Tab-separated table of C-alpha atoms in Angstrom:
chain	number	residue	atom	x	y	z
L	1	MET	CA	96.774	-57.477	39.063
L	2	GLY	CA	95.189	-60.845	38.540
L	3	GLN	CA	96.826	-64.014	39.760
L	4	GLY	CA	96.971	-67.128	37.627
L	5	LYS	CA	96.227	-70.635	38.842
L	6	ARG	CA	98.946	-72.057	41.000
L	7	LYS	CA	100.386	-75.460	40.195
L	8	ALA	CA	100.713	-77.954	42.995
L	9	VAL	CA	104.293	-78.424	44.162
L	10	GLY	CA	105.841	-81.451	42.475
L	11	PHE	CA	102.969	-81.826	40.004
L	12	VAL	CA	103.983	-82.409	36.358
L	13	PRO	CA	101.200	-82.545	33.743
L	14	HIS	CA	101.030	-85.658	31.594
L	15	ARG	CA	101.695	-83.668	28.382
L	16	GLU	CA	104.918	-82.235	29.839
L	17	LYS	CA	106.076	-85.729	30.778
L	18	GLN	CA	105.500	-86.906	27.209
L	19	GLN	CA	107.407	-83.950	25.777
L	20	GLY	CA	110.286	-84.590	28.183
L	21	ARG	CA	110.554	-88.217	27.076
L	22	LYS	CA	110.479	-87.112	23.413
L	23	ARG	CA	113.346	-84.623	23.960
L	24	ARG	CA	115.450	-87.285	25.696
L	25	ARG	CA	114.955	-89.686	22.781
L	26	GLU	CA	115.979	-86.994	20.311
L	27	ARG	CA	119.196	-86.311	22.243
L	28	ASP	CA	120.001	-90.000	22.653
L	29	PRO	CA	118.250	-92.334	20.143
L	30	ASP	CA	119.751	-95.356	21.892
L	31	ASP	CA	118.100	-94.493	25.179
L	32	ASN	CA	115.895	-97.529	25.860
L	33	THR	CA	115.056	-96.713	29.441
L	34	PRO	CA	111.841	-98.620	30.202
L	35	ARG	CA	108.797	-96.642	31.133
L	36	GLN	CA	107.609	-96.810	34.699
L	37	ALA	CA	104.602	-99.039	35.155
L	38	PRO	CA	101.470	-97.027	35.998
L	39	ILE	CA	100.260	-97.271	39.575
L	40	THR	CA	96.715	-98.669	39.719
L	41	LEU	CA	94.197	-99.065	42.507
L	42	GLU	CA	95.130	-102.744	42.626
L	43	ASP	CA	98.732	-101.739	43.414
L	44	LYS	CA	97.538	-99.496	46.249
L	45	ARG	CA	95.426	-102.264	47.738
L	46	GLU	CA	96.369	-103.041	51.312
L	47	HIS	CA	97.236	-106.620	52.163
L	48	ASP	CA	94.201	-108.574	53.331
L	49	GLU	CA	94.878	-111.336	55.829
L	50	THR	CA	91.599	-113.040	54.911
L	51	ILE	CA	92.736	-113.924	51.366
L	52	VAL	CA	92.461	-117.696	50.946
L	53	GLN	CA	95.475	-119.181	49.177
L	54	GLY	CA	95.498	-122.821	48.131
L	55	VAL	CA	93.869	-125.389	50.403
L	56	ASP	CA	92.708	-123.950	53.720
L	57	GLN	CA	91.413	-126.670	56.037
L	58	GLU	CA	89.764	-124.173	58.379
L	59	VAL	CA	87.796	-122.551	55.539
L	60	GLU	CA	86.838	-125.898	54.003
L	61	GLY	CA	85.726	-127.164	57.417
L	62	ASP	CA	83.456	-124.147	57.875
L	63	GLU	CA	81.968	-124.622	54.405
L	64	LEU	CA	81.200	-128.293	55.063
L	65	ASN	CA	78.842	-127.251	57.854
L	66	ASP	CA	77.308	-124.014	56.544
L	67	GLU	CA	73.743	-123.387	55.332
L	68	LEU	CA	74.679	-124.327	51.751
L	69	SER	CA	76.391	-127.672	52.348
L	70	ALA	CA	73.338	-129.761	51.382
L	71	LEU	CA	73.210	-128.092	47.955
L	72	PHE	CA	76.906	-128.735	47.313
L	73	SER	CA	76.748	-132.349	48.447
L	74	GLY	CA	73.974	-133.107	45.950
L	75	GLU	CA	71.372	-133.960	48.600
L	76	ILE	CA	69.159	-131.143	47.282
L	77	GLN	CA	68.829	-129.754	43.760
L	78	PRO	CA	68.513	-125.944	43.551
L	79	ARG	CA	65.137	-124.383	42.782
L	80	VAL	CA	64.995	-120.597	42.599
L	81	LEU	CA	61.995	-118.294	42.848
L	82	VAL	CA	62.429	-114.895	41.140
L	83	THR	CA	60.113	-112.035	42.059
L	84	THR	CA	59.962	-108.247	42.551
L	85	THR	CA	59.011	-105.717	45.193
L	86	LYS	CA	55.348	-104.888	45.846
L	87	THR	CA	55.289	-102.009	43.371
L	88	TYR	CA	57.216	-102.595	40.182
L	89	SER	CA	57.309	-101.382	36.608
L	90	LEU	CA	56.648	-103.510	33.559
L	91	GLN	CA	60.337	-103.123	32.696
L	92	THR	CA	61.385	-104.558	36.058
L	93	LYS	CA	59.039	-107.498	35.554
L	94	SER	CA	60.531	-108.136	32.104
L	95	ILE	CA	64.105	-107.963	33.441
L	96	ALA	CA	63.204	-110.369	36.256
L	97	ARG	CA	62.056	-112.859	33.616
L	98	GLU	CA	65.344	-112.437	31.755
L	99	ILE	CA	67.366	-113.092	34.907
L	100	ALA	CA	65.226	-116.149	35.614
L	101	SER	CA	66.058	-117.459	32.131
L	102	ALA	CA	69.782	-117.346	32.988
L	103	ILE	CA	69.364	-119.395	36.180
L	104	PRO	CA	68.427	-123.068	35.716
L	105	CYS	CA	65.423	-124.315	37.666
L	106	ALA	CA	64.323	-120.705	38.245
L	107	THR	CA	60.697	-119.601	38.034
L	108	PHE	CA	59.319	-116.078	37.956
L	109	TYR	CA	56.272	-115.318	40.114
L	110	PRO	CA	54.607	-111.878	40.388
L	111	ARG	CA	54.764	-110.436	43.911
L	112	ARG	CA	51.020	-109.732	44.299
L	113	GLY	CA	51.488	-107.684	47.498
L	114	PHE	CA	52.641	-110.491	49.805
L	115	MET	CA	55.298	-109.857	52.462
L	116	ILE	CA	58.793	-111.162	51.712
L	117	ARG	CA	58.955	-113.296	54.870
L	118	ASP	CA	55.579	-114.878	54.026
L	119	ILE	CA	56.792	-115.657	50.507
L	120	CYS	CA	59.964	-117.197	51.985
L	121	THR	CA	57.905	-119.501	54.202
L	122	VAL	CA	55.613	-120.669	51.404
L	123	ALA	CA	58.479	-121.035	48.921
L	124	ALA	CA	60.490	-123.170	51.355
L	125	GLU	CA	57.464	-125.414	51.940
L	126	LYS	CA	57.144	-125.904	48.162
L	127	GLY	CA	60.776	-126.964	47.815
L	128	PHE	CA	62.458	-123.759	46.663
L	129	THR	CA	66.038	-123.373	47.875
L	130	ALA	CA	66.516	-119.658	47.150
L	131	MET	CA	64.668	-116.498	46.215
L	132	VAL	CA	65.906	-113.600	44.069
L	133	VAL	CA	64.106	-110.268	44.520
L	134	LEU	CA	64.471	-107.250	42.225
L	135	SER	CA	63.531	-103.794	43.479
L	136	ASP	CA	63.292	-100.500	41.601
L	137	THR	CA	62.939	-96.835	42.464
L	138	ARG	CA	59.819	-94.891	41.655
L	139	LYS	CA	61.789	-92.278	39.706
L	140	ALA	CA	63.896	-94.509	37.469
L	141	ARG	CA	61.470	-97.451	37.300
L	142	ILE	CA	64.335	-99.813	36.526
L	143	PRO	CA	65.882	-102.292	38.990
L	144	ASP	CA	68.559	-100.808	41.242
L	145	SER	CA	68.798	-103.517	43.928
L	146	LEU	CA	68.949	-107.300	43.947
L	147	TRP	CA	68.399	-109.556	46.957
L	148	ILE	CA	69.271	-113.239	47.274
L	149	VAL	CA	67.569	-115.117	50.114
L	150	ILE	CA	68.749	-118.671	50.794
L	151	LEU	CA	65.887	-120.861	52.012
L	152	PRO	CA	64.778	-121.981	54.511
L	153	GLU	CA	67.059	-120.238	57.038
L	154	GLY	CA	69.128	-117.647	55.175
L	155	PRO	CA	71.474	-115.878	54.774
L	156	THR	CA	70.110	-112.841	52.906
L	157	VAL	CA	72.452	-110.957	50.572
L	158	HIS	CA	71.787	-107.454	49.274
L	159	PHE	CA	73.467	-106.009	46.153
L	160	ARG	CA	73.280	-102.664	44.421
L	161	LEU	CA	72.445	-103.263	40.748
L	162	SER	CA	73.726	-100.926	38.019
L	163	SER	CA	74.814	-100.726	34.358
L	164	LEU	CA	71.866	-102.866	33.328
L	165	VAL	CA	71.556	-103.764	29.647
L	166	ARG	CA	68.532	-105.759	28.575
L	167	ARG	CA	68.786	-108.654	26.145
L	168	ALA	CA	67.058	-106.785	23.344
L	169	ALA	CA	69.636	-103.965	23.540
L	170	ILE	CA	72.604	-106.312	22.989
L	171	PRO	CA	73.610	-106.508	19.300
L	172	ASN	CA	73.296	-109.992	17.767
L	173	HIS	CA	72.241	-111.469	21.086
L	174	GLY	CA	71.442	-115.145	21.418
L	175	THR	CA	68.399	-116.924	22.842
L	176	PRO	CA	68.800	-119.045	25.986
L	177	THR	CA	67.957	-122.743	25.982
L	178	ASN	CA	66.900	-124.989	28.863
L	179	HIS	CA	70.396	-126.481	29.241
L	180	TRP	CA	72.136	-125.977	32.576
L	181	PRO	CA	74.948	-123.450	31.978
L	182	GLU	CA	78.493	-123.620	33.212
L	183	LEU	CA	79.214	-121.135	36.009
L	184	ILE	CA	82.522	-119.220	36.096
L	185	LEU	CA	83.448	-117.213	39.211
L	186	ASN	CA	86.531	-115.007	38.965
L	187	ASN	CA	88.670	-113.148	41.499
L	188	MET	CA	86.718	-113.736	44.720
L	189	THR	CA	89.685	-114.642	46.891
L	190	THR	CA	88.965	-113.473	50.447
L	191	ARG	CA	86.883	-115.269	53.083
L	192	LEU	CA	84.033	-112.859	52.276
L	193	GLY	CA	84.559	-113.462	48.556
L	194	ARG	CA	84.354	-117.228	49.101
L	195	ARG	CA	81.141	-116.716	51.049
L	196	VAL	CA	79.570	-114.669	48.243
L	197	SER	CA	80.769	-117.062	45.515
L	198	ARG	CA	79.216	-120.044	47.319
L	199	ILE	CA	75.898	-118.175	47.514
L	200	PHE	CA	76.029	-117.634	43.746
L	201	GLN	CA	76.999	-121.277	43.209
L	202	SER	CA	74.040	-122.452	45.285
L	203	LEU	CA	71.673	-121.019	42.653
L	204	PHE	CA	73.075	-123.273	39.907
L	205	PRO	CA	73.199	-127.079	39.510
L	206	GLN	CA	76.643	-128.477	40.252
L	207	ARG	CA	76.742	-130.445	36.983
L	208	PRO	CA	76.398	-128.179	33.918
L	209	GLU	CA	75.102	-129.535	30.629
L	210	THR	CA	78.020	-128.717	28.349
L	211	VAL	CA	76.053	-129.745	25.259
L	212	GLY	CA	74.143	-126.459	25.611
L	213	ARG	CA	77.411	-124.470	25.321
L	214	GLN	CA	76.099	-121.795	27.711
L	215	VAL	CA	78.176	-120.084	30.386
L	216	VAL	CA	77.341	-117.587	33.126
L	217	THR	CA	80.292	-115.483	34.299
L	218	LEU	CA	80.513	-113.490	37.522
L	219	HIS	CA	83.772	-111.557	37.438
L	220	ASN	CA	84.882	-109.476	40.418
L	221	GLN	CA	86.982	-106.368	39.804
L	222	ARG	CA	87.589	-103.987	42.734
L	223	ASP	CA	84.453	-105.282	44.487
L	224	PHE	CA	82.235	-104.751	41.442
L	225	ILE	CA	80.814	-108.050	40.164
L	226	PHE	CA	80.094	-108.145	36.425
L	227	PHE	CA	77.373	-110.553	35.282
L	228	ARG	CA	77.537	-111.939	31.739
L	229	PHE	CA	75.637	-114.735	29.985
L	230	HIS	CA	77.188	-116.195	26.805
L	231	ARG	CA	77.064	-119.125	24.426
L	232	TYR	CA	80.058	-120.762	22.751
L	233	ILE	CA	79.859	-120.916	18.957
L	234	PHE	CA	82.425	-123.274	17.422
L	235	GLU	CA	83.602	-122.130	14.005
L	236	SER	CA	85.879	-125.156	13.709
L	237	ARG	CA	87.598	-127.681	15.958
L	238	GLU	CA	90.293	-125.114	16.750
L	239	ARG	CA	88.336	-121.862	16.889
L	240	ALA	CA	85.341	-120.640	18.862
L	241	GLN	CA	83.682	-117.328	19.603
L	242	LEU	CA	81.249	-116.055	22.220
L	243	GLN	CA	77.714	-114.887	21.524
L	244	GLU	CA	76.252	-112.841	24.342
L	245	ILE	CA	72.759	-113.854	25.411
L	246	GLY	CA	72.119	-111.261	28.103
L	247	PRO	CA	71.093	-109.548	30.197
L	248	ARG	CA	74.242	-107.893	31.523
L	249	PHE	CA	74.613	-105.903	34.730
L	250	THR	CA	76.959	-105.024	37.589
L	251	LEU	CA	76.526	-105.857	41.276
L	252	ARG	CA	78.039	-104.243	44.374
L	253	LEU	CA	77.732	-106.095	47.676
L	254	LEU	CA	75.947	-103.977	50.307
L	255	SER	CA	75.257	-106.438	53.115
L	256	ILE	CA	74.977	-110.032	54.257
L	257	GLN	CA	72.274	-110.622	56.841
L	258	ARG	CA	72.006	-113.716	59.013
L	259	GLY	CA	68.720	-115.545	58.636
L	260	LEU	CA	65.814	-114.511	56.430
L	261	PHE	CA	65.112	-110.995	55.227
L	262	ASP	CA	64.396	-108.600	58.109
L	263	ARG	CA	64.928	-104.932	57.313
L	264	LYS	CA	64.271	-103.656	60.851
L	265	HIS	CA	65.679	-106.266	63.225
L	266	GLY	CA	68.059	-108.288	61.066
L	267	GLU	CA	71.513	-109.208	62.387
L	268	TYR	CA	74.209	-108.350	59.869
L	269	GLU	CA	77.119	-110.634	59.128
L	270	TRP	CA	78.760	-107.936	56.954
L	271	LEU	CA	77.772	-104.348	56.128
L	272	LEU	CA	79.429	-102.133	53.511
L	273	LYS	CA	78.819	-98.873	55.407
L	274	THR	CA	80.844	-100.172	58.345
L	275	ALA	CA	83.575	-101.752	56.230
L	276	MET	CA	84.123	-98.657	54.045
L	277	LYS	CA	86.129	-96.904	56.762
L	278	ASN	CA	89.187	-98.188	54.912
L	279	LYS	CA	88.833	-97.066	51.264
L	280	ARG	CA	92.060	-98.710	50.090
L	281	ARG	CA	90.861	-102.151	50.926
L	282	PHE	CA	88.900	-104.422	48.606
L	283	PHE	CA	86.684	-106.927	50.360
L	284	LEU	CA	86.015	-109.699	47.826
């Protein structure tokens, strides 16, 4: 005699819950008992002692003396070099150009087989303040990783890149101009989040040109950072809409390495594999 599937003890299917609520309303039409709010991953998030709330003198003191302080003080204007890994597809090269068009003062240069550390040295000597490197896999031939190297001394940040949509695939997309865009950073509230947000900020001039009506948004949700590039279109003095320029993609922080890129002997400031022992914690 066959046995059916056993239901877990205490488990009530969603459909049965809906039917139960419907029967209760039929018995008592005046029953206005509020529904229970759904429990989300955000609700299950464990409290993080590194969340920065309001003005934190210790954090601000550390930021005044970090590797990025000269860029934030205005002593140096950002210049960004965008390149790829040694072997890359034509699609990766095209996407690198699109990302360069979203970052002011960014220039795309083909890799041409040089080592990353050698490129870092030459780029720093020529006045570049950061380097963005796109890498792809041989199977997919589309970018799956993005590196940001702050020059001349680091740090080096590694992200997993996913959900990439090229500019041409976005309906009614706009065309970028040479105006410096406004940068919006959302929901990066921990000490690590502040660190990552400052690295993103260091790629952009501190004074956007609002006449260009362009805005780059980096929104963090559960440690996934969503990149969007838009333009404001004013229909009237009271109403405006957004036109997406593109590209769009999602980043996941994998590591922060002290100093310049060194895959073999680099010293890590933060590493996702080590931090993921606690799956209920968000890090940014």
